[in-house]
Amino acid sequence: MENIMKISQLLMYGFIAVSMSTPSLAADINTVSDGKLTIAFTGDMPGSGWQDGKMIGYDGEIMQKISEKMGIPITPALMEWSGTIASVQSGRVDAMLGTMGWTKQRTEIMTLSEPLHYFKNGIMQSKDNNWDKLSDLEGRKVGTITGFSFVPELRKIKGLELSLYDTSDAAVRDLIAGRIDAVIGDPPVVAFAISQNPDWGMHFLAFSDQNEDFRLLTGLGQVVVGMNKDNPELAEAVNAVIKDMWQTCEMKEIGTRYGLVADVWYTPAGENFRAGVDRPEGYQLPTCN
C-alpha cells in the first residue's frame, strides 16, 4: 500500500484512546534514541501524519497505540517515500510507515510486521474513463511513486510511458493538469484524496485482472510496518499489539474513520505469500469481519 496540496496539512483527525491492558515494554527494547521511538513516515493521509504531538492517520493511529503500550513516546521523522526504507536499513530510525506493501524482496532488508490492513491496487483516473485492466494502460502516460514495489511490473506493460514522482502530491498534480493519463498509487491515499476533493473529477478503480505475471499489481496486498532486522525485540512488541488489535477488530474501527470501510481492507481473500517466507509454514493471516 501509494492531492494537490499536502493532505496531511489539510485534514485533521482525532487520536484514539489507548487501552492500558498491556504493561509497558520500554525496559526490554533498545531504540535509536534512548527513551524514544523514532518513526519515519511520509505524511500522506489517510496513512500517516503528525498533529499535536501524536501520530494521526490509519497507520499513524496504530503506531501511536503501539508506542503507548510499549511506554515509549514517538519522535517523528517526516520524509519522502524514497528515504523511508533506507532510513530503517541504516539504523537512523526504528520503524517506518507509509502504507507500505509486503513483498518478499523487502523481507530481505527489513523485518516486516503483521499486516495493518489489506488492499487491491488500481488506477486513479478521470471519471470520463473506466479503466480497470492492465491492458487499459497500454500506450498511456502513467505516474507512480519512486521506490514502489510494482514499478518493474508497470514497465512491462506494452507501450506504457512511466513517470516517477517523489510524492503522491506531484503525481496527482500532473494528472489533474493532463500531463499524464493515470496514477497508480497507494490505494487508501488515492481513495481518500479523491473523496476529499470531488471537484477533481477523478475516481479509483481496482484492477480486475488476476495475472500471475503482475502479482504485485493485481494480487491482494498487505500494508505493513518496516523495522530494522537487528532489533527483534521491537518487532516482537509491535506484532503483539497488532495481533491484539485484529482480535478486537480495532483495525476496522480505526479504518472506518479514514474511509476504509469495505471488507477487502480486513479480509485476506487471496494467496498467502508470507507462509514459509517471513512466517512459518501454516501461518494464517489475521482477519476481522
mmCIF file of C-alpha atoms in Angstrom, residues 35-253:
data_model
loop_
_atom_site.group_PDB
_atom_site.id
_atom_site.type_symbol
_atom_site.label_atom_id
_atom_site.label_comp_id
_atom_site.label_asym_id
_atom_site.label_seq_id
_atom_site.Cartn_x
_atom_site.Cartn_y
_atom_site.Cartn_z
ATOM 1 C CA GLY A 35 13.666 6.509 25.519
ATOM 2 C CA LYS A 36 12.188 7.499 22.141
ATOM 3 C CA LEU A 37 10.673 5.583 19.219
ATOM 4 C CA THR A 38 11.835 7.272 16.020
ATOM 5 C CA ILE A 39 9.308 6.742 13.217
ATOM 6 C CA ALA A 40 9.854 7.628 9.545
ATOM 7 C CA PHE A 41 6.628 8.446 7.717
ATOM 8 C CA THR A 42 5.512 10.147 4.508
ATOM 9 C CA GLY A 43 2.698 12.368 5.777
ATOM 10 C CA ASP A 44 0.326 11.108 3.075
ATOM 11 C CA MET A 45 -3.160 10.793 4.535
ATOM 12 C CA PRO A 46 -5.081 8.735 5.363
ATOM 13 C CA GLY A 47 -1.964 6.693 6.131
ATOM 14 C CA SER A 48 0.141 8.793 8.476
ATOM 15 C CA GLY A 49 0.563 12.319 9.764
ATOM 16 C CA TRP A 50 1.613 14.254 12.866
ATOM 17 C CA GLN A 51 -0.618 16.597 14.846
ATOM 18 C CA ASP A 52 -0.491 17.980 18.390
ATOM 19 C CA GLY A 53 2.357 15.692 19.403
ATOM 20 C CA LYS A 54 0.702 12.480 18.188
ATOM 21 C CA MET A 55 0.587 10.379 15.060
ATOM 22 C CA ILE A 56 -2.658 10.540 13.100
ATOM 23 C CA GLY A 57 -3.982 8.659 10.098
ATOM 24 C CA TYR A 58 -4.833 4.975 9.854
ATOM 25 C CA ASP A 59 -1.265 3.660 10.081
ATOM 26 C CA GLY A 60 -0.366 6.543 12.370
ATOM 27 C CA GLU A 61 -3.040 5.812 14.975
ATOM 28 C CA ILE A 62 -1.964 2.186 15.072
ATOM 29 C CA MET A 63 1.669 3.187 15.636
ATOM 30 C CA GLN A 64 0.608 5.686 18.308
ATOM 31 C CA LYS A 65 -1.219 2.909 20.128
ATOM 32 C CA ILE A 66 1.834 0.657 19.849
ATOM 33 C CA SER A 67 4.132 3.325 21.282
ATOM 34 C CA GLU A 68 1.868 3.978 24.253
ATOM 35 C CA LYS A 69 1.526 0.289 25.042
ATOM 36 C CA MET A 70 5.318 -0.012 24.940
ATOM 37 C CA GLY A 71 5.675 3.105 27.063
ATOM 38 C CA ILE A 72 7.989 4.742 24.506
ATOM 39 C CA PRO A 73 6.962 8.149 23.063
ATOM 40 C CA ILE A 74 7.345 8.762 19.335
ATOM 41 C CA THR A 75 9.849 11.092 17.713
ATOM 42 C CA PRO A 76 8.508 11.887 14.218
ATOM 43 C CA ALA A 77 10.779 11.784 11.153
ATOM 44 C CA LEU A 78 8.814 13.139 8.179
ATOM 45 C CA MET A 79 10.434 12.336 4.826
ATOM 46 C CA GLU A 80 9.693 11.406 1.243
ATOM 47 C CA TRP A 81 8.823 7.784 0.491
ATOM 48 C CA SER A 82 12.138 7.152 -1.253
ATOM 49 C CA GLY A 83 14.009 7.753 2.016
ATOM 50 C CA THR A 84 11.897 5.763 4.478
ATOM 51 C CA ILE A 85 13.205 2.265 3.781
ATOM 52 C CA ALA A 86 16.830 3.427 3.583
ATOM 53 C CA SER A 87 16.456 5.160 6.945
ATOM 54 C CA VAL A 88 15.388 1.868 8.547
ATOM 55 C CA GLN A 89 18.202 -0.109 6.897
ATOM 56 C CA SER A 90 20.843 2.382 8.013
ATOM 57 C CA GLY A 91 19.560 2.484 11.586
ATOM 58 C CA ARG A 92 18.623 6.171 11.542
ATOM 59 C CA VAL A 93 15.055 5.343 12.608
ATOM 60 C CA ASP A 94 13.412 2.471 14.462
ATOM 61 C CA ALA A 95 10.497 1.888 12.089
ATOM 62 C CA MET A 96 8.786 3.330 9.045
ATOM 63 C CA LEU A 97 5.209 3.895 7.915
ATOM 64 C CA GLY A 98 3.878 4.839 4.504
ATOM 65 C CA THR A 99 1.137 2.352 3.596
ATOM 66 C CA MET A 100 3.992 0.073 2.530
ATOM 67 C CA GLY A 101 3.035 -3.196 0.859
ATOM 68 C CA TRP A 102 4.608 -6.514 1.858
ATOM 69 C CA THR A 103 6.977 -8.060 -0.682
ATOM 70 C CA LYS A 104 9.425 -10.940 -0.477
ATOM 71 C CA GLN A 105 12.239 -8.594 -1.512
ATOM 72 C CA ARG A 106 11.532 -6.286 1.417
ATOM 73 C CA THR A 107 11.726 -9.175 3.877
ATOM 74 C CA GLU A 108 15.392 -9.487 2.899
ATOM 75 C CA ILE A 109 16.275 -5.955 4.045
ATOM 76 C CA MET A 110 13.787 -5.279 6.865
ATOM 77 C CA THR A 111 11.650 -7.045 9.420
ATOM 78 C CA LEU A 112 8.034 -6.622 8.331
ATOM 79 C CA SER A 113 5.202 -6.515 10.826
ATOM 80 C CA GLU A 114 1.895 -8.303 10.888
ATOM 81 C CA PRO A 115 -0.475 -6.662 8.357
ATOM 82 C CA LEU A 116 -2.218 -3.439 9.339
ATOM 83 C CA HIS A 117 -4.764 -3.950 6.576
ATOM 84 C CA TYR A 118 -5.141 -5.442 3.091
ATOM 85 C CA PHE A 119 -5.676 -3.713 -0.256
ATOM 86 C CA LYS A 120 -6.067 -4.026 -4.012
ATOM 87 C CA ASN A 121 -4.064 -1.793 -6.342
ATOM 88 C CA GLY A 122 -5.874 0.160 -9.003
ATOM 89 C CA ILE A 123 -5.985 3.165 -11.284
ATOM 90 C CA MET A 124 -6.685 6.793 -10.370
ATOM 91 C CA GLN A 125 -8.173 8.386 -13.471
ATOM 92 C CA SER A 126 -10.701 10.842 -14.840
ATOM 93 C CA LYS A 127 -14.346 9.955 -14.352
ATOM 94 C CA ASP A 128 -14.544 10.058 -18.145
ATOM 95 C CA ASN A 129 -12.648 6.741 -18.159
ATOM 96 C CA ASN A 130 -13.395 3.336 -16.639
ATOM 97 C CA TRP A 131 -10.033 1.608 -16.787
ATOM 98 C CA ASP A 132 -9.665 -1.445 -14.531
ATOM 99 C CA LYS A 133 -7.363 -3.753 -16.524
ATOM 100 C CA LEU A 134 -3.650 -3.808 -17.233
ATOM 101 C CA SER A 135 -4.449 -3.630 -20.948
ATOM 102 C CA ASP A 136 -6.237 -0.317 -20.363
ATOM 103 C CA LEU A 137 -2.843 1.227 -19.557
ATOM 104 C CA GLU A 138 -1.150 0.162 -22.779
ATOM 105 C CA GLY A 139 0.228 3.152 -24.642
ATOM 106 C CA ARG A 140 -0.726 5.604 -21.886
ATOM 107 C CA LYS A 141 1.231 8.031 -19.724
ATOM 108 C CA VAL A 142 1.140 6.742 -16.147
ATOM 109 C CA GLY A 143 2.587 8.178 -12.954
ATOM 110 C CA THR A 144 3.635 6.412 -9.762
ATOM 111 C CA ILE A 145 5.975 6.945 -6.819
ATOM 112 C CA THR A 146 9.711 6.253 -6.830
ATOM 113 C CA GLY A 147 10.508 3.057 -4.926
ATOM 114 C CA PHE A 148 7.062 1.424 -5.143
ATOM 115 C CA SER A 149 7.379 -2.351 -5.393
ATOM 116 C CA PHE A 150 5.313 -2.723 -8.552
ATOM 117 C CA VAL A 151 7.371 -0.311 -10.701
ATOM 118 C CA PRO A 152 9.120 -3.191 -12.567
ATOM 119 C CA GLU A 153 5.707 -4.665 -13.409
ATOM 120 C CA LEU A 154 4.439 -1.342 -14.750
ATOM 121 C CA ARG A 155 7.475 -1.173 -17.021
ATOM 122 C CA LYS A 156 6.403 -4.477 -18.623
ATOM 123 C CA ILE A 157 3.047 -3.110 -19.858
ATOM 124 C CA LYS A 158 3.137 -2.609 -23.615
ATOM 125 C CA GLY A 159 3.733 0.978 -24.674
ATOM 126 C CA LEU A 160 3.262 2.415 -21.170
ATOM 127 C CA GLU A 161 5.171 5.665 -20.637
ATOM 128 C CA LEU A 162 6.090 5.768 -16.944
ATOM 129 C CA SER A 163 6.785 8.904 -14.912
ATOM 130 C CA LEU A 164 8.222 8.553 -11.394
ATOM 131 C CA TYR A 165 7.490 11.088 -8.638
ATOM 132 C CA ASP A 166 8.869 11.627 -5.143
ATOM 133 C CA THR A 167 5.406 12.322 -3.697
ATOM 134 C CA SER A 168 1.764 11.494 -4.348
ATOM 135 C CA ASP A 169 1.058 15.234 -4.470
ATOM 136 C CA ALA A 170 3.267 15.748 -7.517
ATOM 137 C CA ALA A 171 1.802 12.768 -9.374
ATOM 138 C CA VAL A 172 -1.788 13.842 -8.772
ATOM 139 C CA ARG A 173 -0.961 17.417 -9.758
ATOM 140 C CA ASP A 174 0.255 16.229 -13.163
ATOM 141 C CA LEU A 175 -2.802 14.002 -13.581
ATOM 142 C CA ILE A 176 -5.204 16.861 -12.943
ATOM 143 C CA ALA A 177 -3.198 19.092 -15.285
ATOM 144 C CA GLY A 178 -3.486 16.474 -18.023
ATOM 145 C CA ARG A 179 0.245 15.819 -18.294
ATOM 146 C CA ILE A 180 -0.325 12.115 -17.514
ATOM 147 C CA ASP A 181 -3.352 9.856 -18.049
ATOM 148 C CA ALA A 182 -3.440 7.928 -14.759
ATOM 149 C CA VAL A 183 -1.788 7.448 -11.377
ATOM 150 C CA ILE A 184 -1.027 4.111 -9.730
ATOM 151 C CA GLY A 185 -0.535 4.992 -6.066
ATOM 152 C CA ASP A 186 -1.319 3.803 -2.554
ATOM 153 C CA PRO A 187 -5.000 2.759 -2.736
ATOM 154 C CA PRO A 188 -6.032 4.263 0.625
ATOM 155 C CA VAL A 189 -4.158 7.507 -0.074
ATOM 156 C CA VAL A 190 -5.673 7.811 -3.547
ATOM 157 C CA ALA A 191 -9.211 6.917 -2.453
ATOM 158 C CA PHE A 192 -9.057 9.338 0.477
ATOM 159 C CA ALA A 193 -7.722 12.199 -1.655
ATOM 160 C CA ILE A 194 -10.495 11.711 -4.217
ATOM 161 C CA SER A 195 -13.188 11.609 -1.524
ATOM 162 C CA GLN A 196 -11.974 14.918 -0.109
ATOM 163 C CA ASN A 197 -11.723 16.633 -3.500
ATOM 164 C CA PRO A 198 -14.790 15.826 -5.637
ATOM 165 C CA ASP A 199 -14.055 18.843 -7.843
ATOM 166 C CA TRP A 200 -11.079 16.967 -9.282
ATOM 167 C CA GLY A 201 -13.451 14.793 -11.320
ATOM 168 C CA MET A 202 -11.391 11.665 -10.553
ATOM 169 C CA HIS A 203 -12.197 8.150 -9.422
ATOM 170 C CA PHE A 204 -10.283 4.999 -8.455
ATOM 171 C CA LEU A 205 -10.946 1.547 -9.903
ATOM 172 C CA ALA A 206 -9.197 -1.546 -8.546
ATOM 173 C CA PHE A 207 -7.582 -3.896 -11.057
ATOM 174 C CA SER A 208 -9.982 -6.630 -12.094
ATOM 175 C CA ASP A 209 -7.131 -8.722 -13.563
ATOM 176 C CA GLN A 210 -5.794 -11.815 -11.816
ATOM 177 C CA ASN A 211 -2.421 -12.099 -13.539
ATOM 178 C CA GLU A 212 0.450 -14.134 -12.078
ATOM 179 C CA ASP A 213 2.948 -12.167 -14.177
ATOM 180 C CA PHE A 214 1.756 -8.980 -12.473
ATOM 181 C CA ARG A 215 1.290 -10.308 -8.961
ATOM 182 C CA LEU A 216 2.156 -7.086 -7.151
ATOM 183 C CA LEU A 217 -0.193 -5.005 -9.269
ATOM 184 C CA THR A 218 -3.155 -7.376 -9.369
ATOM 185 C CA GLY A 219 -2.809 -9.506 -6.213
ATOM 186 C CA LEU A 220 -4.101 -8.844 -2.722
ATOM 187 C CA GLY A 221 -1.631 -6.639 -0.839
ATOM 188 C CA GLN A 222 -0.759 -6.253 2.826
ATOM 189 C CA VAL A 223 0.204 -2.927 4.419
ATOM 190 C CA VAL A 224 2.984 -3.433 6.981
ATOM 191 C CA VAL A 225 5.434 -1.585 9.222
ATOM 192 C CA GLY A 226 9.128 -1.894 8.357
ATOM 193 C CA MET A 227 11.698 -2.328 11.139
ATOM 194 C CA ASN A 228 15.442 -2.876 11.386
ATOM 195 C CA LYS A 229 16.450 -6.540 11.302
ATOM 196 C CA ASP A 230 18.850 -6.013 14.209
ATOM 197 C CA ASN A 231 16.019 -5.225 16.630
ATOM 198 C CA PRO A 232 13.878 -8.374 17.013
ATOM 199 C CA GLU A 233 12.612 -7.236 20.411
ATOM 200 C CA LEU A 234 10.965 -4.209 18.833
ATOM 201 C CA ALA A 235 9.357 -6.360 16.130
ATOM 202 C CA GLU A 236 8.002 -8.766 18.726
ATOM 203 C CA ALA A 237 6.445 -5.955 20.751
ATOM 204 C CA VAL A 238 4.949 -4.258 17.683
ATOM 205 C CA ASN A 239 3.438 -7.512 16.424
ATOM 206 C CA ALA A 240 1.934 -8.322 19.822
ATOM 207 C CA VAL A 241 -0.068 -5.084 19.797
ATOM 208 C CA ILE A 242 -1.118 -5.511 16.158
ATOM 209 C CA LYS A 243 -2.386 -9.052 16.794
ATOM 210 C CA ASP A 244 -4.427 -7.821 19.749
ATOM 211 C CA MET A 245 -5.971 -5.090 17.601
ATOM 212 C CA TRP A 246 -7.055 -7.642 14.996
ATOM 213 C CA GLN A 247 -8.658 -9.800 17.676
ATOM 214 C CA THR A 248 -10.723 -6.888 18.964
ATOM 215 C CA CYS A 249 -11.492 -5.586 15.432
ATOM 216 C CA GLU A 250 -9.958 -2.252 16.417
ATOM 217 C CA MET A 251 -8.266 -2.220 12.999
ATOM 218 C CA LYS A 252 -11.670 -1.873 11.375
ATOM 219 C CA GLU A 253 -12.843 0.707 13.908
#
